[in-house]
């Protein structure tokens, strides 16, 4: 039902994600018209609502969390493209060294745990915005 009865929290979340897409696509000199059109439509919906400073504070934190999630995804993708297991060499070690592989695995695991924490915070902020705006239909996050 959330896609049918979306609230200010979901609109805020999407606006912050659209801002990131527009920023990164513009830097890469890609077309952003479809995202800008969606952004304009959602801004019209937000403008029609009476929202207070609490919404703006939550929105700015949500935008920061979404930006951190974006950067975490970039880092995970970078690890995925660079980390390729190799066959052991004559010493029985994997190049560039098993210690390096273990450190890389730990880094990826910690980054994944951090991503989960950020996604939990994202859900909390969306829920808080919906409650503040009177759009709360129940929690979306299953934990």
PDB file of C-alpha atoms in Angstrom:
ATOM      1  CA  UNK A   1       0.000   0.000   0.000  1.00  0.00           C
ATOM      2  CA  UNK A   2       2.943   2.366   0.537  1.00  0.00           C
ATOM      3  CA  UNK A   3       3.339   3.022  -3.209  1.00  0.00           C
ATOM      4  CA  UNK A   4      -0.334   3.944  -3.390  1.00  0.00           C
ATOM      5  CA  UNK A   5      -0.496   5.860  -0.096  1.00  0.00           C
ATOM      6  CA  UNK A   6       2.994   7.322   0.026  1.00  0.00           C
ATOM      7  CA  UNK A   7       3.705  10.044   2.517  1.00  0.00           C
ATOM      8  CA  UNK A   8       5.935  13.064   2.842  1.00  0.00           C
ATOM      9  CA  UNK A   9       8.678  10.734   4.110  1.00  0.00           C
ATOM     10  CA  UNK A  10       8.757   8.757   0.875  1.00  0.00           C
ATOM     11  CA  UNK A  11       8.594  11.960  -1.188  1.00  0.00           C
ATOM     12  CA  UNK A  12      11.466  13.423   0.837  1.00  0.00           C
ATOM     13  CA  UNK A  13      13.504  10.261   0.387  1.00  0.00           C
ATOM     14  CA  UNK A  14      12.955  10.244  -3.363  1.00  0.00           C
ATOM     15  CA  UNK A  15      13.793  13.962  -3.646  1.00  0.00           C
ATOM     16  CA  UNK A  16      17.115  13.440  -1.898  1.00  0.00           C
ATOM     17  CA  UNK A  17      17.939  10.494  -4.164  1.00  0.00           C
ATOM     18  CA  UNK A  18      16.961  12.480  -7.255  1.00  0.00           C
ATOM     19  CA  UNK A  19      19.274  15.289  -6.143  1.00  0.00           C
ATOM     20  CA  UNK A  20      22.152  12.794  -6.017  1.00  0.00           C
ATOM     21  CA  UNK A  21      21.293  11.333  -9.418  1.00  0.00           C
ATOM     22  CA  UNK A  22      21.099  14.790 -10.975  1.00  0.00           C
ATOM     23  CA  UNK A  23      24.377  15.850  -9.353  1.00  0.00           C
ATOM     24  CA  UNK A  24      26.354  12.805 -10.453  1.00  0.00           C
ATOM     25  CA  UNK A  25      24.776  12.575 -13.902  1.00  0.00           C
ATOM     26  CA  UNK A  26      25.408  16.271 -14.532  1.00  0.00           C
ATOM     27  CA  UNK A  27      29.057  15.843 -13.531  1.00  0.00           C
ATOM     28  CA  UNK A  28      29.276  12.978 -16.036  1.00  0.00           C
ATOM     29  CA  UNK A  29      27.570  15.180 -18.656  1.00  0.00           C
ATOM     30  CA  UNK A  30      24.592  12.813 -18.926  1.00  0.00           C
ATOM     31  CA  UNK A  31      20.990  13.773 -19.607  1.00  0.00           C
ATOM     32  CA  UNK A  32      19.067  14.526 -16.405  1.00  0.00           C
ATOM     33  CA  UNK A  33      15.767  15.728 -17.867  1.00  0.00           C
ATOM     34  CA  UNK A  34      13.708  12.744 -16.712  1.00  0.00           C
ATOM     35  CA  UNK A  35      14.994  13.092 -13.140  1.00  0.00           C
ATOM     36  CA  UNK A  36      14.451  16.860 -13.172  1.00  0.00           C
ATOM     37  CA  UNK A  37      10.858  16.334 -14.361  1.00  0.00           C
ATOM     38  CA  UNK A  38      10.193  13.887 -11.539  1.00  0.00           C
ATOM     39  CA  UNK A  39      11.868  16.245  -9.079  1.00  0.00           C
ATOM     40  CA  UNK A  40       9.630  19.137 -10.189  1.00  0.00           C
ATOM     41  CA  UNK A  41       6.493  17.007  -9.795  1.00  0.00           C
ATOM     42  CA  UNK A  42       7.521  15.899  -6.300  1.00  0.00           C
ATOM     43  CA  UNK A  43       8.464  19.433  -5.254  1.00  0.00           C
ATOM     44  CA  UNK A  44       4.940  20.495  -6.237  1.00  0.00           C
ATOM     45  CA  UNK A  45       3.542  17.822  -3.903  1.00  0.00           C
ATOM     46  CA  UNK A  46       5.806  18.952  -1.060  1.00  0.00           C
ATOM     47  CA  UNK A  47       4.907  22.619  -1.626  1.00  0.00           C
ATOM     48  CA  UNK A  48       1.212  21.748  -1.280  1.00  0.00           C
ATOM     49  CA  UNK A  49       1.812  20.466   2.262  1.00  0.00           C
ATOM     50  CA  UNK A  50       2.167  22.541   5.407  1.00  0.00           C
ATOM     51  CA  UNK A  51       5.489  21.415   6.829  1.00  0.00           C
ATOM     52  CA  UNK A  52       7.574  22.894   9.628  1.00  0.00           C
ATOM     53  CA  UNK A  53      11.221  23.243  10.553  1.00  0.00           C
ATOM     54  CA  UNK A  54      11.214  19.745  12.026  1.00  0.00           C
ATOM     55  CA  UNK A  55      10.528  18.344   8.541  1.00  0.00           C
ATOM     56  CA  UNK A  56      13.404  20.352   7.077  1.00  0.00           C
ATOM     57  CA  UNK A  57      15.831  19.147   9.766  1.00  0.00           C
ATOM     58  CA  UNK A  58      14.780  15.532   9.168  1.00  0.00           C
ATOM     59  CA  UNK A  59      14.976  16.012   5.389  1.00  0.00           C
ATOM     60  CA  UNK A  60      18.528  17.369   5.552  1.00  0.00           C
ATOM     61  CA  UNK A  61      19.621  14.431   7.726  1.00  0.00           C
ATOM     62  CA  UNK A  62      17.868  12.035   5.333  1.00  0.00           C
ATOM     63  CA  UNK A  63      19.706  13.619   2.401  1.00  0.00           C
ATOM     64  CA  UNK A  64      23.019  13.221   4.245  1.00  0.00           C
ATOM     65  CA  UNK A  65      22.243   9.565   5.047  1.00  0.00           C
ATOM     66  CA  UNK A  66      21.290   8.874   1.418  1.00  0.00           C
ATOM     67  CA  UNK A  67      24.521  10.500   0.289  1.00  0.00           C
ATOM     68  CA  UNK A  68      26.504   8.285   2.686  1.00  0.00           C
ATOM     69  CA  UNK A  69      24.625   5.216   1.395  1.00  0.00           C
ATOM     70  CA  UNK A  70      25.460   6.285  -2.174  1.00  0.00           C
ATOM     71  CA  UNK A  71      29.162   6.635  -1.309  1.00  0.00           C
ATOM     72  CA  UNK A  72      29.125   3.257   0.445  1.00  0.00           C
ATOM     73  CA  UNK A  73      27.647   1.634  -2.652  1.00  0.00           C
ATOM     74  CA  UNK A  74      30.362   3.252  -4.772  1.00  0.00           C
ATOM     75  CA  UNK A  75      33.016   1.863  -2.409  1.00  0.00           C
ATOM     76  CA  UNK A  76      31.486  -1.627  -2.453  1.00  0.00           C
ATOM     77  CA  UNK A  77      31.360  -1.611  -6.244  1.00  0.00           C
ATOM     78  CA  UNK A  78      34.991  -0.503  -6.344  1.00  0.00           C
ATOM     79  CA  UNK A  79      35.999  -3.397  -4.073  1.00  0.00           C
ATOM     80  CA  UNK A  80      33.991  -5.831  -6.183  1.00  0.00           C
ATOM     81  CA  UNK A  81      35.757  -4.803  -9.394  1.00  0.00           C
ATOM     82  CA  UNK A  82      39.248  -4.781  -7.855  1.00  0.00           C
ATOM     83  CA  UNK A  83      39.179  -7.830  -5.613  1.00  0.00           C
ATOM     84  CA  UNK A  84      39.776 -10.960  -7.621  1.00  0.00           C
ATOM     85  CA  UNK A  85      40.872 -14.126  -5.835  1.00  0.00           C
ATOM     86  CA  UNK A  86      43.984 -15.631  -7.320  1.00  0.00           C
ATOM     87  CA  UNK A  87      45.462 -19.100  -7.261  1.00  0.00           C
ATOM     88  CA  UNK A  88      48.136 -19.720  -4.622  1.00  0.00           C
ATOM     89  CA  UNK A  89      51.679 -19.158  -5.872  1.00  0.00           C
ATOM     90  CA  UNK A  90      54.640 -21.513  -5.273  1.00  0.00           C
ATOM     91  CA  UNK A  91      54.748 -20.502  -1.594  1.00  0.00           C
ATOM     92  CA  UNK A  92      51.096 -21.459  -1.124  1.00  0.00           C
ATOM     93  CA  UNK A  93      50.091 -17.810  -0.638  1.00  0.00           C
ATOM     94  CA  UNK A  94      47.554 -15.968  -2.710  1.00  0.00           C
ATOM     95  CA  UNK A  95      48.879 -12.899  -4.491  1.00  0.00           C
ATOM     96  CA  UNK A  96      49.067 -10.085  -3.321  1.00  0.00           C
ATOM     97  CA  UNK A  97      49.105 -11.950  -0.005  1.00  0.00           C
ATOM     98  CA  UNK A  98      46.591 -13.669   2.211  1.00  0.00           C
ATOM     99  CA  UNK A  99      46.933 -10.857   4.747  1.00  0.00           C
ATOM    100  CA  UNK A 100      45.776  -8.411   2.115  1.00  0.00           C
ATOM    101  CA  UNK A 101      42.835 -10.637   1.182  1.00  0.00           C
ATOM    102  CA  UNK A 102      41.839 -10.954   4.847  1.00  0.00           C
ATOM    103  CA  UNK A 103      42.060  -7.174   5.313  1.00  0.00           C
ATOM    104  CA  UNK A 104      39.991  -6.615   2.173  1.00  0.00           C
ATOM    105  CA  UNK A 105      37.348  -9.067   3.354  1.00  0.00           C
ATOM    106  CA  UNK A 106      37.197  -7.336   6.750  1.00  0.00           C
ATOM    107  CA  UNK A 107      36.917  -3.924   5.099  1.00  0.00           C
ATOM    108  CA  UNK A 108      34.044  -5.088   2.896  1.00  0.00           C
ATOM    109  CA  UNK A 109      32.291  -6.706   5.868  1.00  0.00           C
ATOM    110  CA  UNK A 110      32.576  -3.534   7.949  1.00  0.00           C
ATOM    111  CA  UNK A 111      31.368  -1.426   5.049  1.00  0.00           C
ATOM    112  CA  UNK A 112      28.373  -3.745   4.645  1.00  0.00           C
ATOM    113  CA  UNK A 113      27.540  -3.444   8.354  1.00  0.00           C
ATOM    114  CA  UNK A 114      27.801   0.343   8.060  1.00  0.00           C
ATOM    115  CA  UNK A 115      25.473   0.292   5.032  1.00  0.00           C
ATOM    116  CA  UNK A 116      22.901  -1.648   7.077  1.00  0.00           C
ATOM    117  CA  UNK A 117      23.092   0.910   9.893  1.00  0.00           C
ATOM    118  CA  UNK A 118      22.635   3.743   7.401  1.00  0.00           C
ATOM    119  CA  UNK A 119      19.627   2.016   5.832  1.00  0.00           C
ATOM    120  CA  UNK A 120      18.103   1.540   9.297  1.00  0.00           C
ATOM    121  CA  UNK A 121      18.573   5.265   9.995  1.00  0.00           C
ATOM    122  CA  UNK A 122      17.048   6.076   6.605  1.00  0.00           C
ATOM    123  CA  UNK A 123      13.934   4.052   7.493  1.00  0.00           C
ATOM    124  CA  UNK A 124      13.712   5.769  10.891  1.00  0.00           C
ATOM    125  CA  UNK A 125      13.877   9.208   9.288  1.00  0.00           C
ATOM    126  CA  UNK A 126      11.243   8.382   6.666  1.00  0.00           C
ATOM    127  CA  UNK A 127       8.983   7.069   9.429  1.00  0.00           C
ATOM    128  CA  UNK A 128       9.582  10.170  11.584  1.00  0.00           C
ATOM    129  CA  UNK A 129       8.795  12.508   8.675  1.00  0.00           C
ATOM    130  CA  UNK A 130       5.603  10.587   7.934  1.00  0.00           C
ATOM    131  CA  UNK A 131       4.545  10.760  11.606  1.00  0.00           C
ATOM    132  CA  UNK A 132       5.256  14.503  11.784  1.00  0.00           C
ATOM    133  CA  UNK A 133       3.246  15.102   8.595  1.00  0.00           C
ATOM    134  CA  UNK A 134       0.356  12.865   9.696  1.00  0.00           C
ATOM    135  CA  UNK A 135       1.081  10.317   6.952  1.00  0.00           C
ATOM    136  CA  UNK A 136       2.137   7.400   9.158  1.00  0.00           C
ATOM    137  CA  UNK A 137       0.609   4.092   8.025  1.00  0.00           C
ATOM    138  CA  UNK A 138       2.869   1.833  10.052  1.00  0.00           C
ATOM    139  CA  UNK A 139       6.498   0.895   9.990  1.00  0.00           C
ATOM    140  CA  UNK A 140       7.941  -0.323   6.698  1.00  0.00           C
ATOM    141  CA  UNK A 141      11.141  -1.709   8.214  1.00  0.00           C
ATOM    142  CA  UNK A 142      11.265  -5.342   9.264  1.00  0.00           C
ATOM    143  CA  UNK A 143      14.011  -6.080  11.785  1.00  0.00           C
TER     144      UNK A 143
END
